[in-house]
mmCIF file of C-alpha atoms in Angstrom:
data_model
loop_
_atom_site.group_PDB
_atom_site.id
_atom_site.type_symbol
_atom_site.label_atom_id
_atom_site.label_comp_id
_atom_site.label_asym_id
_atom_site.label_seq_id
_atom_site.Cartn_x
_atom_site.Cartn_y
_atom_site.Cartn_z
ATOM 1 C CA UNK A 42 -20.800 -23.395 -9.961
ATOM 2 C CA UNK A 43 -18.066 -25.711 -8.895
ATOM 3 C CA UNK A 44 -17.441 -25.872 -5.183
ATOM 4 C CA UNK A 45 -14.006 -26.561 -3.793
ATOM 5 C CA UNK A 46 -13.340 -28.149 -0.449
ATOM 6 C CA UNK A 47 -10.111 -28.270 1.524
ATOM 7 C CA UNK A 48 -9.077 -30.855 4.025
ATOM 8 C CA UNK A 49 -8.259 -29.849 7.589
ATOM 9 C CA UNK A 50 -4.546 -30.708 7.167
ATOM 10 C CA UNK A 51 -4.308 -28.367 4.177
ATOM 11 C CA UNK A 52 -6.010 -25.560 6.085
ATOM 12 C CA UNK A 53 -3.751 -26.140 9.079
ATOM 13 C CA UNK A 54 -0.675 -26.098 6.853
ATOM 14 C CA UNK A 55 -1.788 -22.877 5.180
ATOM 15 C CA UNK A 56 -2.469 -21.208 8.515
ATOM 16 C CA UNK A 57 0.921 -22.341 9.794
ATOM 17 C CA UNK A 58 2.645 -20.788 6.775
ATOM 18 C CA UNK A 59 0.764 -17.515 7.272
ATOM 19 C CA UNK A 60 1.532 -17.525 11.002
ATOM 20 C CA UNK A 61 5.209 -18.281 10.398
ATOM 21 C CA UNK A 62 5.486 -15.509 7.820
ATOM 22 C CA UNK A 63 3.763 -13.050 10.159
ATOM 23 C CA UNK A 64 6.048 -13.962 13.057
ATOM 24 C CA UNK A 65 9.130 -13.658 10.842
ATOM 25 C CA UNK A 66 8.022 -10.224 9.659
ATOM 26 C CA UNK A 67 7.323 -9.159 13.248
ATOM 27 C CA UNK A 68 10.739 -10.439 14.372
ATOM 28 C CA UNK A 69 12.520 -8.571 11.584
ATOM 29 C CA UNK A 70 10.682 -5.375 12.501
ATOM 30 C CA UNK A 71 11.595 -5.783 16.181
ATOM 31 C CA UNK A 72 15.251 -6.300 15.320
ATOM 32 C CA UNK A 73 15.204 -3.283 13.016
ATOM 33 C CA UNK A 74 13.798 -1.070 15.779
ATOM 34 C CA UNK A 75 16.562 -2.022 18.213
ATOM 35 C CA UNK A 76 19.285 -1.522 15.581
ATOM 36 C CA UNK A 77 17.929 1.957 14.881
ATOM 37 C CA UNK A 78 18.037 2.767 18.593
ATOM 38 C CA UNK A 79 21.668 1.717 19.034
ATOM 39 C CA UNK A 80 22.687 3.522 15.846
ATOM 40 C CA UNK A 81 21.098 6.754 17.089
ATOM 41 C CA UNK A 82 18.752 6.865 14.095
ATOM 42 C CA UNK A 83 15.356 6.749 15.741
ATOM 43 C CA UNK A 84 12.711 9.467 15.750
ATOM 44 C CA UNK A 85 11.926 10.860 19.233
ATOM 45 C CA UNK A 86 8.407 9.421 19.472
ATOM 46 C CA UNK A 87 9.644 6.009 18.277
ATOM 47 C CA UNK A 88 12.362 5.992 20.931
ATOM 48 C CA UNK A 89 9.906 6.814 23.706
ATOM 49 C CA UNK A 90 7.564 4.037 22.569
ATOM 50 C CA UNK A 91 10.383 1.476 22.394
ATOM 51 C CA UNK A 92 11.715 2.471 25.824
ATOM 52 C CA UNK A 93 8.304 1.781 27.354
ATOM 53 C CA UNK A 94 7.459 -1.438 25.539
ATOM 54 C CA UNK A 95 10.506 -3.601 24.837
ATOM 55 C CA UNK A 96 8.422 -6.466 26.243
ATOM 56 C CA UNK A 97 6.190 -6.273 23.172
ATOM 57 C CA UNK A 98 9.146 -7.051 20.916
ATOM 58 C CA UNK A 99 11.047 -9.770 22.771
ATOM 59 C CA UNK A 100 10.423 -12.376 25.474
ATOM 60 C CA UNK A 101 10.759 -11.173 29.056
ATOM 61 C CA UNK A 102 10.466 -12.663 32.522
ATOM 62 C CA UNK A 103 8.490 -10.979 35.290
ATOM 63 C CA UNK A 104 10.231 -9.797 38.449
ATOM 64 C CA UNK A 105 7.448 -9.900 40.996
ATOM 65 C CA UNK A 106 6.957 -6.852 43.201
ATOM 66 C CA UNK A 107 5.619 -6.629 46.753
ATOM 67 C CA UNK A 108 2.002 -6.519 47.880
ATOM 68 C CA UNK A 109 3.124 -3.939 50.482
ATOM 69 C CA UNK A 110 5.351 -1.408 48.689
ATOM 70 C CA UNK A 111 8.051 0.516 50.510
ATOM 71 C CA UNK A 112 6.485 3.831 51.463
ATOM 72 C CA UNK A 113 8.216 7.129 50.844
ATOM 73 C CA UNK A 114 7.324 10.182 52.860
ATOM 74 C CA UNK A 115 6.488 13.446 51.118
ATOM 75 C CA UNK A 116 8.041 16.848 51.680
ATOM 76 C CA UNK A 117 7.620 19.937 49.562
ATOM 77 C CA UNK A 118 10.882 21.484 48.462
ATOM 78 C CA UNK A 119 11.334 24.709 46.570
ATOM 79 C CA UNK A 120 13.503 24.622 43.467
ATOM 80 C CA UNK A 121 12.553 28.071 42.213
ATOM 81 C CA UNK A 122 15.899 29.479 43.339
ATOM 82 C CA UNK A 123 17.962 26.434 42.312
ATOM 83 C CA UNK A 124 20.211 26.559 39.266
ATOM 84 C CA UNK A 125 23.554 25.364 37.967
ATOM 85 C CA UNK A 126 25.991 27.507 36.010
ATOM 86 C CA UNK A 127 28.184 25.522 33.622
ATOM 87 C CA UNK A 128 30.571 27.057 31.080
ATOM 88 C CA UNK A 129 28.979 30.446 31.646
ATOM 89 C CA UNK A 130 25.407 29.235 31.048
ATOM 90 C CA UNK A 131 22.865 28.999 33.881
ATOM 91 C CA UNK A 132 20.357 26.137 33.889
ATOM 92 C CA UNK A 133 17.357 25.605 36.155
ATOM 93 C CA UNK A 134 15.438 22.361 36.716
ATOM 94 C CA UNK A 135 13.172 23.039 33.731
ATOM 95 C CA UNK A 136 16.143 23.560 31.418
ATOM 96 C CA UNK A 137 17.677 20.334 32.670
ATOM 97 C CA UNK A 138 14.568 18.278 31.958
ATOM 98 C CA UNK A 139 13.864 19.830 28.565
ATOM 99 C CA UNK A 140 17.390 19.991 27.143
ATOM 100 C CA UNK A 141 18.363 16.493 28.305
ATOM 101 C CA UNK A 142 15.048 14.965 27.134
ATOM 102 C CA UNK A 143 14.212 13.718 30.616
ATOM 103 C CA UNK A 144 11.056 11.595 30.846
ATOM 104 C CA UNK A 145 11.037 11.419 34.642
ATOM 105 C CA UNK A 146 13.025 12.897 37.533
ATOM 106 C CA UNK A 147 12.646 12.071 41.223
ATOM 107 C CA UNK A 148 14.666 13.095 44.279
ATOM 108 C CA UNK A 149 14.394 11.353 47.660
ATOM 109 C CA UNK A 150 15.976 12.871 50.783
ATOM 110 C CA UNK A 151 15.818 11.087 54.142
ATOM 111 C CA UNK A 152 13.265 8.723 52.518
ATOM 112 C CA UNK A 153 11.024 11.700 51.673
ATOM 113 C CA UNK A 154 10.128 12.459 48.064
ATOM 114 C CA UNK A 155 11.117 16.095 47.623
ATOM 115 C CA UNK A 156 10.788 16.296 43.833
ATOM 116 C CA UNK A 157 8.917 14.181 41.269
ATOM 117 C CA UNK A 158 8.088 15.250 37.733
ATOM 118 C CA UNK A 159 7.271 13.438 34.490
ATOM 119 C CA UNK A 160 7.530 14.416 30.827
ATOM 120 C CA UNK A 161 7.251 12.945 27.306
ATOM 121 C CA UNK A 162 3.884 11.460 28.264
ATOM 122 C CA UNK A 163 5.173 9.347 31.165
ATOM 123 C CA UNK A 164 3.322 8.829 34.455
ATOM 124 C CA UNK A 165 4.194 7.109 37.768
ATOM 125 C CA UNK A 166 2.958 3.842 36.227
ATOM 126 C CA UNK A 167 5.099 4.035 33.073
ATOM 127 C CA UNK A 168 7.889 1.443 32.861
ATOM 128 C CA UNK A 169 11.151 2.487 31.198
ATOM 129 C CA UNK A 170 13.912 0.287 29.810
ATOM 130 C CA UNK A 171 16.970 0.390 32.040
ATOM 131 C CA UNK A 172 19.878 -0.234 29.671
ATOM 132 C CA UNK A 173 23.055 -0.355 31.829
ATOM 133 C CA UNK A 174 21.361 0.253 35.164
ATOM 134 C CA UNK A 175 20.702 -3.471 34.796
ATOM 135 C CA UNK A 176 24.477 -3.956 35.156
ATOM 136 C CA UNK A 177 24.407 -2.410 38.623
ATOM 137 C CA UNK A 178 21.378 -4.528 39.527
ATOM 138 C CA UNK A 179 23.141 -7.699 38.324
ATOM 139 C CA UNK A 180 26.205 -6.715 40.350
ATOM 140 C CA UNK A 181 24.020 -6.214 43.427
ATOM 141 C CA UNK A 182 22.619 -9.724 42.962
ATOM 142 C CA UNK A 183 26.178 -11.082 42.998
ATOM 143 C CA UNK A 184 26.592 -9.415 46.398
ATOM 144 C CA UNK A 185 23.356 -10.983 47.624
ATOM 145 C CA UNK A 186 24.466 -14.422 46.376
ATOM 146 C CA UNK A 187 27.784 -13.992 48.186
ATOM 147 C CA UNK A 188 25.951 -13.019 51.378
ATOM 148 C CA UNK A 189 23.583 -15.994 51.020
ATOM 149 C CA UNK A 190 26.478 -18.409 50.537
ATOM 150 C CA UNK A 191 25.653 -19.333 46.940
ATOM 151 C CA UNK A 192 28.969 -17.837 45.827
ATOM 152 C CA UNK A 193 31.896 -18.886 48.008
ATOM 153 C CA UNK A 194 34.382 -16.180 47.012
ATOM 154 C CA UNK A 195 34.821 -13.417 44.450
ATOM 155 C CA UNK A 196 38.160 -15.096 43.690
ATOM 156 C CA UNK A 197 36.314 -18.126 42.302
ATOM 157 C CA UNK A 198 36.679 -18.751 38.584
ATOM 158 C CA UNK A 199 33.643 -17.799 36.518
ATOM 159 C CA UNK A 200 33.630 -21.301 35.029
ATOM 160 C CA UNK A 201 32.942 -22.748 38.495
ATOM 161 C CA UNK A 202 29.407 -21.402 38.195
ATOM 162 C CA UNK A 203 29.089 -21.377 34.392
ATOM 163 C CA UNK A 204 30.219 -24.797 33.100
ATOM 164 C CA UNK A 205 29.658 -23.677 29.498
ATOM 165 C CA UNK A 206 32.767 -21.481 29.872
ATOM 166 C CA UNK A 207 35.122 -24.296 30.923
ATOM 167 C CA UNK A 208 38.043 -24.303 28.507
ATOM 168 C CA UNK A 209 37.067 -20.909 27.064
ATOM 169 C CA UNK A 210 38.834 -17.551 27.244
ATOM 170 C CA UNK A 211 36.973 -16.971 30.543
ATOM 171 C CA UNK A 212 38.103 -20.208 32.215
ATOM 172 C CA UNK A 213 40.705 -18.501 34.449
ATOM 173 C CA UNK A 214 38.853 -15.197 34.968
ATOM 174 C CA UNK A 215 37.483 -14.549 38.472
ATOM 175 C CA UNK A 216 34.053 -13.307 39.477
ATOM 176 C CA UNK A 217 35.599 -10.084 40.801
ATOM 177 C CA UNK A 218 37.421 -9.459 37.524
ATOM 178 C CA UNK A 219 34.074 -9.735 35.746
ATOM 179 C CA UNK A 220 32.506 -7.256 38.198
ATOM 180 C CA UNK A 221 35.370 -4.837 37.534
ATOM 181 C CA UNK A 222 35.395 -5.459 33.751
ATOM 182 C CA UNK A 223 39.034 -6.479 33.968
ATOM 183 C CA UNK A 224 38.927 -9.908 32.331
ATOM 184 C CA UNK A 225 41.501 -9.021 29.682
ATOM 185 C CA UNK A 226 39.183 -10.348 26.970
ATOM 186 C CA UNK A 227 39.116 -8.290 23.759
ATOM 187 C CA UNK A 228 36.041 -6.065 23.502
ATOM 188 C CA UNK A 229 34.903 -2.923 21.661
ATOM 189 C CA UNK A 230 31.822 -1.294 23.238
ATOM 190 C CA UNK A 231 31.160 1.208 20.401
ATOM 191 C CA UNK A 232 27.363 1.225 20.159
ATOM 192 C CA UNK A 233 26.985 2.792 16.720
ATOM 193 C CA UNK A 234 29.620 0.609 15.002
ATOM 194 C CA UNK A 235 27.964 -2.528 13.580
ATOM 195 C CA UNK A 236 31.373 -4.261 13.558
ATOM 196 C CA UNK A 237 32.074 -3.791 17.277
ATOM 197 C CA UNK A 238 31.783 -6.707 19.680
ATOM 198 C CA UNK A 239 28.930 -4.833 21.382
ATOM 199 C CA UNK A 240 26.938 -4.757 18.175
ATOM 200 C CA UNK A 241 27.915 -8.335 17.340
ATOM 201 C CA UNK A 242 26.580 -9.327 20.748
ATOM 202 C CA UNK A 243 23.382 -7.411 19.998
ATOM 203 C CA UNK A 244 22.907 -9.398 16.788
ATOM 204 C CA UNK A 245 23.338 -12.663 18.700
ATOM 205 C CA UNK A 246 20.907 -11.350 21.302
ATOM 206 C CA UNK A 247 18.364 -10.467 18.610
ATOM 207 C CA UNK A 248 18.632 -13.943 17.093
ATOM 208 C CA UNK A 249 16.975 -15.366 20.240
ATOM 209 C CA UNK A 250 18.934 -18.623 19.932
ATOM 210 C CA UNK A 251 19.157 -20.484 23.277
ATOM 211 C CA UNK A 252 22.727 -20.523 24.588
ATOM 212 C CA UNK A 253 24.078 -18.442 21.701
ATOM 213 C CA UNK A 254 25.206 -15.516 23.875
ATOM 214 C CA UNK A 255 27.325 -17.710 26.150
ATOM 215 C CA UNK A 256 28.803 -19.405 23.093
ATOM 216 C CA UNK A 257 29.599 -15.985 21.607
ATOM 217 C CA UNK A 258 31.285 -14.796 24.819
ATOM 218 C CA UNK A 259 33.289 -18.001 25.167
ATOM 219 C CA UNK A 260 34.563 -17.622 21.608
ATOM 220 C CA UNK A 261 36.117 -14.181 22.123
ATOM 221 C CA UNK A 262 39.888 -13.647 22.072
ATOM 222 C CA UNK A 263 42.227 -12.623 24.874
ATOM 223 C CA UNK A 264 43.895 -9.207 24.636
ATOM 224 C CA UNK A 265 45.528 -8.981 28.087
ATOM 225 C CA UNK A 266 46.158 -11.092 31.159
ATOM 226 C CA UNK A 267 43.176 -11.162 33.561
ATOM 227 C CA UNK A 268 43.176 -8.274 36.034
ATOM 228 C CA UNK A 269 45.685 -6.120 34.150
ATOM 229 C CA UNK A 270 43.517 -3.792 32.031
ATOM 230 C CA UNK A 271 40.094 -2.220 32.507
ATOM 231 C CA UNK A 272 37.819 -2.341 29.460
ATOM 232 C CA UNK A 273 34.103 -1.558 29.641
ATOM 233 C CA UNK A 274 32.167 -4.548 28.331
ATOM 234 C CA UNK A 275 28.449 -5.249 28.294
ATOM 235 C CA UNK A 276 29.384 -8.840 27.552
ATOM 236 C CA UNK A 277 30.925 -9.203 31.010
ATOM 237 C CA UNK A 278 27.593 -8.419 32.655
ATOM 238 C CA UNK A 279 25.882 -11.074 30.558
ATOM 239 C CA UNK A 280 28.179 -13.442 32.434
ATOM 240 C CA UNK A 281 26.958 -12.012 35.765
ATOM 241 C CA UNK A 282 23.463 -13.197 34.862
ATOM 242 C CA UNK A 283 24.855 -16.647 34.023
ATOM 243 C CA UNK A 284 26.809 -16.749 37.304
ATOM 244 C CA UNK A 285 23.645 -15.948 39.284
ATOM 245 C CA UNK A 286 21.720 -18.646 37.460
ATOM 246 C CA UNK A 287 24.450 -21.236 37.981
ATOM 247 C CA UNK A 288 25.269 -20.370 41.584
ATOM 248 C CA UNK A 289 21.753 -19.824 42.918
ATOM 249 C CA UNK A 290 19.953 -22.366 40.760
ATOM 250 C CA UNK A 291 17.228 -19.846 39.913
ATOM 251 C CA UNK A 292 16.704 -17.272 37.215
ATOM 252 C CA UNK A 293 18.080 -13.804 37.870
ATOM 253 C CA UNK A 294 14.494 -12.499 37.786
ATOM 254 C CA UNK A 295 13.331 -14.861 40.517
ATOM 255 C CA UNK A 296 16.358 -14.123 42.688
ATOM 256 C CA UNK A 297 15.936 -10.374 42.148
ATOM 257 C CA UNK A 298 12.346 -10.660 43.344
ATOM 258 C CA UNK A 299 13.342 -12.687 46.418
ATOM 259 C CA UNK A 300 16.192 -10.434 47.495
ATOM 260 C CA UNK A 301 15.070 -6.944 46.477
ATOM 261 C CA UNK A 302 11.892 -6.446 44.430
ATOM 262 C CA UNK A 303 9.397 -8.221 46.684
ATOM 263 C CA UNK A 304 11.648 -8.304 49.739
ATOM 264 C CA UNK A 305 12.321 -4.557 49.935
ATOM 265 C CA UNK A 306 8.955 -3.480 48.579
ATOM 266 C CA UNK A 307 8.876 -2.423 44.938
ATOM 267 C CA UNK A 308 5.497 -1.161 43.779
ATOM 268 C CA UNK A 309 5.390 -2.554 40.240
ATOM 269 C CA UNK A 310 6.457 -5.821 38.689
ATOM 270 C CA UNK A 311 9.539 -5.367 36.531
ATOM 271 C CA UNK A 312 10.188 -7.252 33.302
ATOM 272 C CA UNK A 313 13.602 -8.492 32.210
ATOM 273 C CA UNK A 314 14.563 -9.089 28.577
ATOM 274 C CA UNK A 315 15.632 -12.698 27.877
ATOM 275 C CA UNK A 316 18.179 -14.059 25.415
ATOM 276 C CA UNK A 317 15.567 -16.529 24.108
ATOM 277 C CA UNK A 318 12.094 -17.796 24.924
ATOM 278 C CA UNK A 319 12.205 -18.915 28.588
ATOM 279 C CA UNK A 320 15.961 -18.288 28.447
ATOM 280 C CA UNK A 321 18.505 -16.317 30.458
ATOM 281 C CA UNK A 322 18.188 -12.666 31.457
ATOM 282 C CA UNK A 323 20.265 -10.075 29.584
ATOM 283 C CA UNK A 324 22.540 -9.142 32.483
ATOM 284 C CA UNK A 325 23.595 -5.767 31.098
ATOM 285 C CA UNK A 326 20.314 -4.201 29.963
ATOM 286 C CA UNK A 327 16.632 -4.620 29.280
ATOM 287 C CA UNK A 328 14.876 -4.257 32.649
ATOM 288 C CA UNK A 329 11.546 -2.419 32.459
ATOM 289 C CA UNK A 330 11.153 -0.397 35.678
ATOM 290 C CA UNK A 331 9.018 2.568 36.770
ATOM 291 C CA UNK A 332 10.697 5.757 37.981
ATOM 292 C CA UNK A 333 9.529 5.281 41.577
ATOM 293 C CA UNK A 334 10.983 1.767 41.631
ATOM 294 C CA UNK A 335 14.276 3.059 40.230
ATOM 295 C CA UNK A 336 14.252 5.408 43.216
ATOM 296 C CA UNK A 337 13.329 2.564 45.575
ATOM 297 C CA UNK A 338 16.248 0.534 44.248
ATOM 298 C CA UNK A 339 18.507 3.494 44.999
ATOM 299 C CA UNK A 340 17.000 3.803 48.478
ATOM 300 C CA UNK A 341 17.578 0.083 49.057
ATOM 301 C CA UNK A 342 21.255 0.442 48.119
ATOM 302 C CA UNK A 343 21.596 3.574 50.276
ATOM 303 C CA UNK A 344 20.157 1.739 53.287
ATOM 304 C CA UNK A 345 22.430 -1.255 52.627
ATOM 305 C CA UNK A 346 25.368 1.173 52.558
ATOM 306 C CA UNK A 347 24.544 2.337 56.082
ATOM 307 C CA UNK A 348 23.136 -0.908 57.561
ATOM 308 C CA UNK A 349 23.876 -4.077 55.550
ATOM 309 C CA UNK A 350 21.244 -6.784 55.585
ATOM 310 C CA UNK A 351 20.815 -8.371 52.154
ATOM 311 C CA UNK A 352 24.379 -7.555 51.063
ATOM 312 C CA UNK A 353 27.695 -8.340 52.789
ATOM 313 C CA UNK A 354 29.265 -5.869 55.204
ATOM 314 C CA UNK A 355 31.070 -3.194 53.194
ATOM 315 C CA UNK A 356 29.760 -4.456 49.832
ATOM 316 C CA UNK A 357 28.184 -1.188 48.703
ATOM 317 C CA UNK A 358 31.241 0.893 49.610
ATOM 318 C CA UNK A 359 33.492 -1.574 47.769
ATOM 319 C CA UNK A 360 31.157 -1.546 44.766
ATOM 320 C CA UNK A 361 31.109 2.236 44.639
ATOM 321 C CA UNK A 362 34.797 3.117 44.974
ATOM 322 C CA UNK A 363 37.528 3.443 42.321
ATOM 323 C CA UNK A 364 39.752 0.366 41.942
ATOM 324 C CA UNK A 365 43.381 -0.085 40.993
ATOM 325 C CA UNK A 366 43.726 -2.237 37.893
ATOM 326 C CA UNK A 367 47.131 -2.866 36.349
ATOM 327 C CA UNK A 368 48.716 -0.164 38.504
ATOM 328 C CA UNK A 369 46.211 2.484 37.410
ATOM 329 C CA UNK A 370 43.311 3.854 39.460
ATOM 330 C CA UNK A 371 40.105 3.340 37.493
ATOM 331 C CA UNK A 372 36.959 5.332 38.241
ATOM 332 C CA UNK A 373 34.798 2.231 38.212
ATOM 333 C CA UNK A 374 33.588 -0.202 40.851
ATOM 334 C CA UNK A 375 31.525 -3.372 40.748
ATOM 335 C CA UNK A 376 29.427 -2.161 37.796
ATOM 336 C CA UNK A 377 28.845 1.170 39.567
ATOM 337 C CA UNK A 378 30.353 4.580 38.742
ATOM 338 C CA UNK A 379 32.035 6.599 41.534
ATOM 339 C CA UNK A 380 30.924 10.230 41.202
ATOM 340 C CA UNK A 381 33.206 12.020 43.665
ATOM 341 C CA UNK A 382 32.449 13.364 47.148
ATOM 342 C CA UNK A 383 31.361 9.868 48.208
ATOM 343 C CA UNK A 384 28.496 9.661 45.705
ATOM 344 C CA UNK A 385 28.050 6.945 43.081
ATOM 345 C CA UNK A 386 25.670 6.085 40.248
ATOM 346 C CA UNK A 387 24.085 3.390 38.147
ATOM 347 C CA UNK A 388 23.989 4.781 34.607
ATOM 348 C CA UNK A 389 22.313 3.677 31.384
ATOM 349 C CA UNK A 390 22.826 4.982 27.868
ATOM 350 C CA UNK A 391 20.165 7.317 26.458
ATOM 351 C CA UNK A 392 19.609 8.879 29.875
ATOM 352 C CA UNK A 393 18.758 6.655 32.851
ATOM 353 C CA UNK A 394 20.398 7.377 36.174
ATOM 354 C CA UNK A 395 20.257 6.319 39.816
ATOM 355 C CA UNK A 396 22.480 8.748 41.743
ATOM 356 C CA UNK A 397 23.196 7.925 45.393
ATOM 357 C CA UNK A 398 24.782 10.450 47.767
ATOM 358 C CA UNK A 399 25.281 8.811 51.196
ATOM 359 C CA UNK A 400 26.643 11.984 52.815
ATOM 360 C CA UNK A 401 23.390 13.819 52.047
ATOM 361 C CA UNK A 402 21.218 10.684 52.428
ATOM 362 C CA UNK A 403 19.951 11.437 48.923
ATOM 363 C CA UNK A 404 18.764 9.373 45.957
ATOM 364 C CA UNK A 405 18.035 10.918 42.555
ATOM 365 C CA UNK A 406 16.468 8.751 39.838
ATOM 366 C CA UNK A 407 16.074 9.783 36.212
ATOM 367 C CA UNK A 408 14.773 8.290 32.985
ATOM 368 C CA UNK A 409 15.325 9.886 29.613
ATOM 369 C CA UNK A 410 15.334 9.584 25.841
ATOM 370 C CA UNK A 411 18.537 11.206 24.648
ATOM 371 C CA UNK A 412 18.896 10.629 20.888
ATOM 372 C CA UNK A 413 22.416 9.190 21.011
ATOM 373 C CA UNK A 414 23.871 6.466 23.196
ATOM 374 C CA UNK A 415 26.750 8.509 24.571
ATOM 375 C CA UNK A 416 27.895 12.047 25.322
ATOM 376 C CA UNK A 417 24.719 13.845 24.283
ATOM 377 C CA UNK A 418 23.631 15.487 27.542
ATOM 378 C CA UNK A 419 23.383 19.270 27.159
ATOM 379 C CA UNK A 420 23.395 19.951 30.903
ATOM 380 C CA UNK A 421 26.050 17.784 32.645
ATOM 381 C CA UNK A 422 24.122 15.259 34.715
ATOM 382 C CA UNK A 423 26.602 14.412 37.469
ATOM 383 C CA UNK A 424 27.422 18.064 38.135
ATOM 384 C CA UNK A 425 23.727 18.940 38.186
ATOM 385 C CA UNK A 426 22.882 16.090 40.560
ATOM 386 C CA UNK A 427 25.657 17.031 42.993
ATOM 387 C CA UNK A 428 24.354 20.606 43.069
ATOM 388 C CA UNK A 429 20.735 19.458 43.415
ATOM 389 C CA UNK A 430 21.629 17.046 46.222
ATOM 390 C CA UNK A 431 23.442 19.757 48.172
ATOM 391 C CA UNK A 432 20.614 22.246 47.617
ATOM 392 C CA UNK A 433 17.876 19.882 48.798
ATOM 393 C CA UNK A 434 19.871 18.645 51.792
ATOM 394 C CA UNK A 435 20.784 22.161 52.909
ATOM 395 C CA UNK A 436 17.199 23.365 52.501
ATOM 396 C CA UNK A 437 16.087 20.840 55.116
ATOM 397 C CA UNK A 438 18.610 21.962 57.732
#
């Protein structure tokens, strides 16, 4: 029998080739999963798994929580007689959770948990990908940076804090115009259209090339003068992450921990999706957060609304109100959605929500797995939350 021997360099080279091929296959599979999600072509169990474990597919950075979490009180509230009638159909809390594919729902009144339920296999320890709630968190960090003196004025040009955008289409756009999504830069947010700028951005994001997202944003075209037209753009909130990094000199994850996560008292570490290995946070999506910490974030914002500490005086109210853009009142604030009657929300596609009602001192947090990115809710969420907030507040009187 003839024996064959291989040198160490040959073995190392072979192992490297196998490892590279395996990583490439894994990367392609990860990218395919995310494309399926955005296209609305993912089976329910696959969507739930992806929403819990985006950190297994792409690099993330940890947002450190507190060793002494903010404590909620506990108060039993009856919802047996609560319902909402919409278009002639009456829905109770069980209908709402089942029909809207809710994975977790929590209501906090006067800092007391009055309702907390989980579904789809989730528990209090299950993290859930935030999607656009991350936009509202990024916006809140801009407020903290303004309060801390890292940002001098919302009228500053974005390029003051992001040198990579000097000379680009964003060179004369202000920080406030980015917060309001009124840069005038051309953008199509259609999630299911692979030719939209949103999906083009996703492809750049999936490539995991350092600096590629900023280069992509800087290469966009102008459609209107800055401040004249409102146009919802996830790309704008990627710039918020870059502004935080440039102004503060720290990653958005580290600054989020310092100002809110550890400072206020979140229970679990969060994880934030990065644009590349050890790169920049995706400012508009990709934070893994538990339901209770979504509620704590809402409680933090509610308390800052009443008694500012981390954020500037009046910041939350300004963030949460409609704004006039180009002579038209737009129902959008600083990456927050006004909901009428003084309430406002952070909202993410596929069914995440942080609803804040200052008049009732109420926070309602929700995670979900709706099969399509937009307009799929069977029971209207905002209407249901307003009714639930009023019911729970009145029950305690």
